[in-house]
Amino acid sequence: MRNKFLLITLSAFLLLTQAAFAFVNPDEQLADAALESRARVISKDIRCPVCEGQTIDESNADLARDLRILIRERLTAGDSDEEVVQYLRLRYGDAILMNPRLNKTTALLWFGPFAVFALGGAATFAMLRKAQKS
Amino acid sequence: MTMNKNITNILPLAVFLALIFTLAGLLLRPESVQMISKPMPPLALEGLRAEDIHGPALVNFFASWCTPCRAEHEMLKTLAEKNNIRIYGIAYKDKRADTEKYLRDLGNPYEKTGHDDNGKAFIDWGLSGVPETFVIDREGNIRLHHAGVLLEEHIDGIILPTLNELGMTDEK
């Protein structure tokens, strides 16, 4: 019973902090709900260039706010989601994306850990087998 | 056999070192900024428009409230006065009176000064802070983007060589 209560309290707390993490101010929001939701989706994948590991959607930094406004302006002007992302990539590089796209330079980033894991696994396996034999 | 064993013993270390060097090489490589060799973004600021900028020149984003900007200001003045280099200033989110006082107190190295009040030019030029400096060529393309404060080693190491490459001479 007590555990259940704790669980509910914790969940509620987590939900509240989640809500508090969205920094989109009411005055930034677009009246057009469809555009606004597209802006939110884009913002959630754009890294704030001046904060560590935060998206512009959850940062209250000045630059993050300006970037959120810019995304909304470009969407309102008729840009596609891809065009907005391209605009930012051209200026801030791939590092602006929370999920870097897979290309030649980012291949190591995506597959490196698996390669290291496979290599380590193979080495461990070989060593264990050798130890078993002797 | 002993030879073989020696190799097995140092193999993990060798692999580890190789990994370290590869990753260090990748990390230390200067970040490829995508605006290089592209025409400079449009500028229509109060006090500075794109057509005002005649390369080879520097475009320097600054603000009176920015301490590193003060640190590099003397060097910008030297570049403008001694090396005869055209520098265009863009004041980022700065009050007019503050910019004016800043340039009056410290001296003004800028040919022209634009005011980026809403930070639109700041994003359009791909900045993440002030100061940041660009080298613009004769055709109006960005040749160099230096993020952060300019130190003497940057001036001598990249700024002046790039300007010289573009046909700027040191003579007055």
Short mmCIF file of C-alpha atoms in Angstrom, two decimals:
data_model
loop_
_atom_site.label_atom_id
_atom_site.label_comp_id
_atom_site.label_asym_id
_atom_site.label_seq_id
_atom_site.Cartn_x
_atom_site.Cartn_y
_atom_site.Cartn_z
CA MET A 1 0.00 0.00 0.00
CA ARG A 2 2.72 2.38 1.01
CA ASN A 3 4.75 1.41 -2.03
CA LYS A 4 1.84 2.07 -4.32
CA PHE A 5 1.39 5.52 -2.84
CA LEU A 6 5.08 6.24 -3.32
CA LEU A 7 4.90 5.09 -6.91
CA ILE A 8 1.96 7.35 -7.69
CA THR A 9 3.59 10.34 -6.01
CA LEU A 10 6.81 9.75 -7.91
CA SER A 11 5.01 9.38 -11.24
CA ALA A 12 3.06 12.55 -10.63
CA PHE A 13 6.26 14.36 -9.74
CA LEU A 14 7.97 13.12 -12.89
CA LEU A 15 5.03 14.18 -15.03
CA LEU A 16 5.10 17.64 -13.47
CA THR A 17 8.81 18.11 -14.09
CA GLN A 18 8.33 16.87 -17.65
CA ALA A 19 5.75 19.57 -18.19
CA ALA A 20 8.04 22.16 -16.63
CA PHE A 21 10.81 21.23 -19.07
CA ALA A 22 8.94 22.58 -22.08
CA PHE A 23 9.94 26.21 -22.31
CA VAL A 24 7.77 27.27 -25.21
CA ASN A 25 6.25 30.51 -24.00
CA PRO A 26 2.62 31.27 -24.77
CA ASP A 27 3.64 34.35 -26.77
CA GLU A 28 5.78 32.23 -29.10
CA GLN A 29 3.02 29.82 -30.00
CA LEU A 30 1.34 29.95 -33.38
CA ALA A 31 -2.41 30.27 -33.65
CA ASP A 32 -2.43 27.57 -36.33
CA ALA A 33 -2.40 24.32 -34.32
CA ALA A 34 -1.04 22.22 -37.20
CA LEU A 35 1.93 24.56 -37.74
CA GLU A 36 2.52 24.79 -34.00
CA SER A 37 2.69 21.01 -33.62
CA ARG A 38 5.11 20.77 -36.57
CA ALA A 39 7.26 23.45 -34.92
CA ARG A 40 7.26 21.44 -31.68
CA VAL A 41 8.33 18.25 -33.48
CA ILE A 42 11.21 20.06 -35.22
CA SER A 43 12.27 21.83 -32.01
CA LYS A 44 12.52 18.50 -30.18
CA ASP A 45 15.25 17.38 -32.58
CA ILE A 46 17.26 20.62 -32.63
CA ARG A 47 20.09 20.90 -30.14
CA CYS A 48 20.48 24.20 -28.36
CA PRO A 49 23.95 25.38 -29.51
CA VAL A 50 24.76 27.07 -26.20
CA CYS A 51 23.44 24.49 -23.74
CA GLU A 52 24.81 21.05 -22.98
CA GLY A 53 22.57 18.24 -24.17
CA GLN A 54 19.30 20.16 -24.26
CA THR A 55 16.96 20.62 -27.18
CA ILE A 56 15.76 24.10 -28.02
CA ASP A 57 12.30 22.86 -27.03
CA GLU A 58 13.36 22.41 -23.40
CA SER A 59 15.88 25.23 -23.01
CA ASN A 60 15.13 28.71 -21.76
CA ALA A 61 18.34 30.12 -23.25
CA ASP A 62 17.96 33.30 -25.25
CA LEU A 63 19.30 31.68 -28.42
CA ALA A 64 16.99 28.66 -28.02
CA ARG A 65 14.03 31.02 -27.83
CA ASP A 66 15.19 32.88 -30.94
CA LEU A 67 15.61 29.58 -32.79
CA ARG A 68 12.10 28.47 -31.78
CA ILE A 69 10.70 31.74 -33.09
CA LEU A 70 12.70 31.40 -36.31
CA ILE A 71 11.37 27.87 -36.92
CA ARG A 72 7.82 29.15 -36.51
CA GLU A 73 8.46 32.07 -38.85
CA ARG A 74 9.84 29.83 -41.56
CA LEU A 75 6.96 27.36 -41.23
CA THR A 76 4.48 30.22 -41.43
CA ALA A 77 6.29 31.47 -44.55
CA GLY A 78 5.60 28.09 -46.14
CA ASP A 79 8.85 26.14 -45.61
CA SER A 80 8.58 22.35 -45.35
CA ASP A 81 9.88 20.66 -42.19
CA GLU A 82 12.88 19.41 -44.15
CA GLU A 83 13.66 22.90 -45.46
CA VAL A 84 13.65 24.31 -41.92
CA VAL A 85 16.02 21.59 -40.72
CA GLN A 86 18.26 22.13 -43.76
CA TYR A 87 18.40 25.85 -43.03
CA LEU A 88 19.72 25.16 -39.53
CA ARG A 89 22.08 22.38 -40.62
CA LEU A 90 23.66 24.65 -43.20
CA ARG A 91 24.44 27.19 -40.49
CA TYR A 92 25.22 25.11 -37.43
CA GLY A 93 26.36 21.82 -38.96
CA ASP A 94 25.21 18.30 -38.13
CA ALA A 95 25.81 18.97 -34.44
CA ILE A 96 22.55 20.93 -34.33
CA LEU A 97 20.59 17.68 -34.76
CA MET A 98 19.85 15.63 -31.63
CA ASN A 99 19.86 12.51 -33.85
CA PRO A 100 22.72 12.99 -36.29
CA ARG A 101 21.83 11.56 -39.70
CA LEU A 102 23.70 8.53 -40.91
CA ASN A 103 26.35 9.55 -43.43
CA LYS A 104 30.02 8.95 -44.12
CA THR A 105 31.29 11.14 -41.28
CA THR A 106 28.78 9.91 -38.70
CA ALA A 107 29.07 6.19 -39.57
CA LEU A 108 31.71 5.71 -36.86
CA LEU A 109 29.38 7.33 -34.34
CA TRP A 110 26.55 4.94 -35.20
CA PHE A 111 28.44 1.69 -35.67
CA GLY A 112 31.64 2.30 -33.67
CA PRO A 113 30.23 1.07 -30.34
CA PHE A 114 28.94 -2.15 -31.93
CA ALA A 115 32.31 -2.74 -33.61
CA VAL A 116 34.11 -2.21 -30.28
CA PHE A 117 31.63 -4.53 -28.55
CA ALA A 118 32.10 -7.24 -31.18
CA LEU A 119 35.88 -6.89 -31.03
CA GLY A 120 35.94 -7.04 -27.23
CA GLY A 121 33.52 -9.97 -27.24
CA ALA A 122 35.65 -11.89 -29.72
CA ALA A 123 38.81 -11.23 -27.71
CA THR A 124 37.16 -12.27 -24.44
CA PHE A 125 35.77 -15.40 -26.08
CA ALA A 126 39.19 -16.34 -27.48
CA MET A 127 40.88 -15.75 -24.13
CA LEU A 128 38.32 -17.78 -22.20
CA ARG A 129 38.65 -20.66 -24.61
CA LYS A 130 42.40 -20.59 -24.33
CA ALA A 131 42.21 -20.54 -20.53
CA GLN A 132 39.80 -23.49 -20.57
CA LYS A 133 42.13 -25.53 -22.78
CA SER A 134 45.26 -25.08 -20.68
CA MET B 1 56.11 -19.08 -29.00
CA THR B 2 57.47 -16.40 -26.69
CA MET B 3 57.37 -13.96 -29.60
CA ASN B 4 53.75 -14.87 -30.24
CA LYS B 5 52.86 -14.41 -26.60
CA ASN B 6 54.49 -10.99 -26.47
CA ILE B 7 52.31 -9.86 -29.35
CA THR B 8 49.15 -11.14 -27.65
CA ASN B 9 50.14 -9.28 -24.50
CA ILE B 10 50.55 -5.90 -26.13
CA LEU B 11 47.69 -6.31 -28.59
CA PRO B 12 44.97 -4.88 -26.29
CA LEU B 13 47.17 -1.89 -25.47
CA ALA B 14 47.96 -1.36 -29.16
CA VAL B 15 44.27 -1.48 -30.11
CA PHE B 16 43.43 0.89 -27.26
CA LEU B 17 46.12 3.39 -28.26
CA ALA B 18 45.08 3.22 -31.91
CA LEU B 19 41.49 3.97 -30.86
CA ILE B 20 42.60 6.91 -28.70
CA PHE B 21 44.65 8.45 -31.50
CA THR B 22 41.92 8.00 -34.09
CA LEU B 23 39.26 9.56 -31.87
CA ALA B 24 41.57 12.37 -30.74
CA GLY B 25 42.33 13.10 -34.39
CA LEU B 26 38.65 13.27 -35.20
CA LEU B 27 37.84 15.45 -32.19
CA LEU B 28 40.73 17.87 -32.66
CA ARG B 29 39.98 18.36 -36.34
CA PRO B 30 38.60 21.85 -36.81
CA GLU B 31 34.83 21.68 -36.96
CA SER B 32 33.67 21.94 -40.54
CA VAL B 33 31.48 24.96 -40.65
CA GLN B 34 29.10 24.64 -43.54
CA MET B 35 28.88 28.32 -44.46
CA ILE B 36 32.47 28.43 -45.71
CA SER B 37 32.79 29.31 -49.43
CA LYS B 38 29.13 30.25 -49.50
CA PRO B 39 27.89 33.78 -50.19
CA MET B 40 27.32 35.70 -47.00
CA PRO B 41 23.71 35.67 -45.83
CA PRO B 42 21.63 38.74 -46.65
CA LEU B 43 22.03 41.66 -44.29
CA ALA B 44 19.55 44.47 -44.00
CA LEU B 45 20.32 45.92 -40.62
CA GLU B 46 19.99 49.45 -39.45
CA GLY B 47 23.47 50.85 -40.12
CA LEU B 48 24.76 47.99 -42.27
CA ARG B 49 23.48 46.29 -45.40
CA ALA B 50 25.10 43.49 -47.41
CA GLU B 51 25.93 45.84 -50.28
CA ASP B 52 27.93 48.05 -47.88
CA ILE B 53 30.46 45.27 -47.34
CA HIS B 54 33.39 45.40 -49.73
CA GLY B 55 35.74 42.45 -49.37
CA PRO B 56 38.36 41.46 -48.60
CA ALA B 57 37.12 42.47 -45.17
CA LEU B 58 36.21 41.25 -41.72
CA VAL B 59 32.72 41.10 -40.27
CA ASN B 60 32.82 41.11 -36.48
CA PHE B 61 29.79 40.41 -34.27
CA PHE B 62 30.15 42.08 -30.88
CA ALA B 63 28.23 43.66 -28.02
CA SER B 64 29.08 46.24 -25.41
CA TRP B 65 27.98 43.80 -22.66
CA CYS B 66 30.41 41.13 -23.90
CA THR B 67 33.71 41.00 -22.02
CA PRO B 68 35.71 38.91 -24.55
CA CYS B 69 34.74 41.52 -27.16
CA ARG B 70 36.55 44.14 -25.08
CA ALA B 71 39.57 41.84 -24.96
CA GLU B 72 39.87 41.61 -28.74
CA HIS B 73 38.91 45.24 -29.40
CA GLU B 74 42.49 46.60 -29.24
CA MET B 75 43.56 44.05 -31.84
CA LEU B 76 40.70 44.97 -34.16
CA LYS B 77 41.81 48.60 -33.90
CA THR B 78 45.37 47.63 -34.80
CA LEU B 79 44.10 45.64 -37.79
CA ALA B 80 42.05 48.59 -38.98
CA GLU B 81 44.67 51.26 -38.39
CA LYS B 82 48.03 49.55 -38.99
CA ASN B 83 47.04 46.81 -41.43
CA ASN B 84 44.45 48.94 -43.17
CA ILE B 85 41.83 46.21 -43.06
CA ARG B 86 38.17 47.01 -43.49
CA ILE B 87 36.16 45.73 -40.53
CA TYR B 88 32.38 45.86 -40.36
CA GLY B 89 30.79 45.58 -36.95
CA ILE B 90 27.44 44.05 -36.04
CA ALA B 91 26.22 44.86 -32.54
CA TYR B 92 24.19 41.91 -31.23
CA LYS B 93 21.22 42.69 -28.97
CA ASP B 94 22.79 45.86 -27.72
CA LYS B 95 21.21 49.17 -26.84
CA ARG B 96 22.15 52.00 -29.24
CA ALA B 97 23.42 54.21 -26.44
CA ASP B 98 25.54 51.36 -25.01
CA THR B 99 27.11 50.56 -28.41
CA GLU B 100 27.85 54.23 -28.99
CA LYS B 101 29.43 54.65 -25.59
CA TYR B 102 31.47 51.45 -26.06
CA LEU B 103 32.88 52.67 -29.39
CA ARG B 104 33.45 56.17 -28.01
CA ASP B 105 35.33 54.90 -24.96
CA LEU B 106 37.40 52.17 -26.61
CA GLY B 107 37.77 53.60 -30.10
CA ASN B 108 35.97 52.56 -33.26
CA PRO B 109 37.67 50.08 -35.62
CA TYR B 110 34.55 49.63 -37.77
CA GLU B 111 33.87 51.08 -41.22
CA LYS B 112 30.19 50.72 -40.47
CA THR B 113 28.23 49.28 -37.59
CA GLY B 114 24.93 47.43 -37.98
CA HIS B 115 22.45 46.72 -35.23
CA ASP B 116 21.08 43.18 -34.92
CA ASP B 117 18.39 43.98 -32.37
CA ASN B 118 16.32 40.81 -32.62
CA GLY B 119 19.20 38.38 -33.24
CA LYS B 120 17.95 37.40 -36.72
CA ALA B 121 21.28 38.10 -38.44
CA PHE B 122 23.02 36.26 -35.60
CA ILE B 123 21.16 33.03 -36.46
CA ASP B 124 21.30 33.63 -40.21
CA TRP B 125 25.09 33.77 -39.98
CA GLY B 126 25.21 30.64 -37.80
CA LEU B 127 26.49 32.22 -34.59
CA SER B 128 26.25 30.76 -31.14
CA GLY B 129 27.82 33.61 -29.17
CA VAL B 130 29.75 36.87 -29.36
CA PRO B 131 32.37 37.66 -30.45
CA GLU B 132 32.56 35.81 -33.76
CA THR B 133 34.47 36.97 -36.81
CA PHE B 134 34.15 36.26 -40.54
CA VAL B 135 36.56 36.83 -43.40
CA ILE B 136 34.69 37.95 -46.54
CA ASP B 137 36.30 37.81 -49.96
CA ARG B 138 35.98 40.22 -52.90
CA GLU B 139 32.95 38.36 -54.27
CA GLY B 140 31.14 38.48 -50.94
CA ASN B 141 31.73 34.83 -49.98
CA ILE B 142 32.56 33.72 -46.46
CA ARG B 143 36.12 32.40 -46.36
CA LEU B 144 36.63 31.95 -42.65
CA HIS B 145 34.39 31.76 -39.61
CA HIS B 146 36.11 32.19 -36.27
CA ALA B 147 33.90 31.51 -33.25
CA GLY B 148 35.06 33.04 -30.00
CA VAL B 149 37.53 35.68 -28.96
CA LEU B 150 40.39 36.55 -31.33
CA LEU B 151 43.83 36.05 -29.84
CA GLU B 152 47.10 37.18 -31.37
CA GLU B 153 47.76 33.61 -32.54
CA HIS B 154 44.47 33.62 -34.46
CA ILE B 155 45.24 36.98 -36.08
CA ASP B 156 48.74 35.91 -37.16
CA GLY B 157 47.85 32.29 -37.74
CA ILE B 158 44.62 32.42 -39.74
CA ILE B 159 43.07 35.88 -40.11
CA LEU B 160 45.98 37.73 -41.75
CA PRO B 161 47.10 34.76 -43.92
CA THR B 162 43.54 34.35 -45.23
CA LEU B 163 43.27 38.09 -45.93
CA ASN B 164 46.66 38.08 -47.65
CA GLU B 165 45.56 35.16 -49.79
CA LEU B 166 42.64 37.31 -50.87
CA GLY B 167 44.96 40.08 -51.99
CA MET B 168 45.18 42.25 -48.88
CA THR B 169 48.68 43.47 -48.22
CA ASP B 170 50.14 44.52 -44.93
CA GLU B 171 51.33 47.85 -46.29
CA LYS B 172 49.37 50.95 -45.65
#
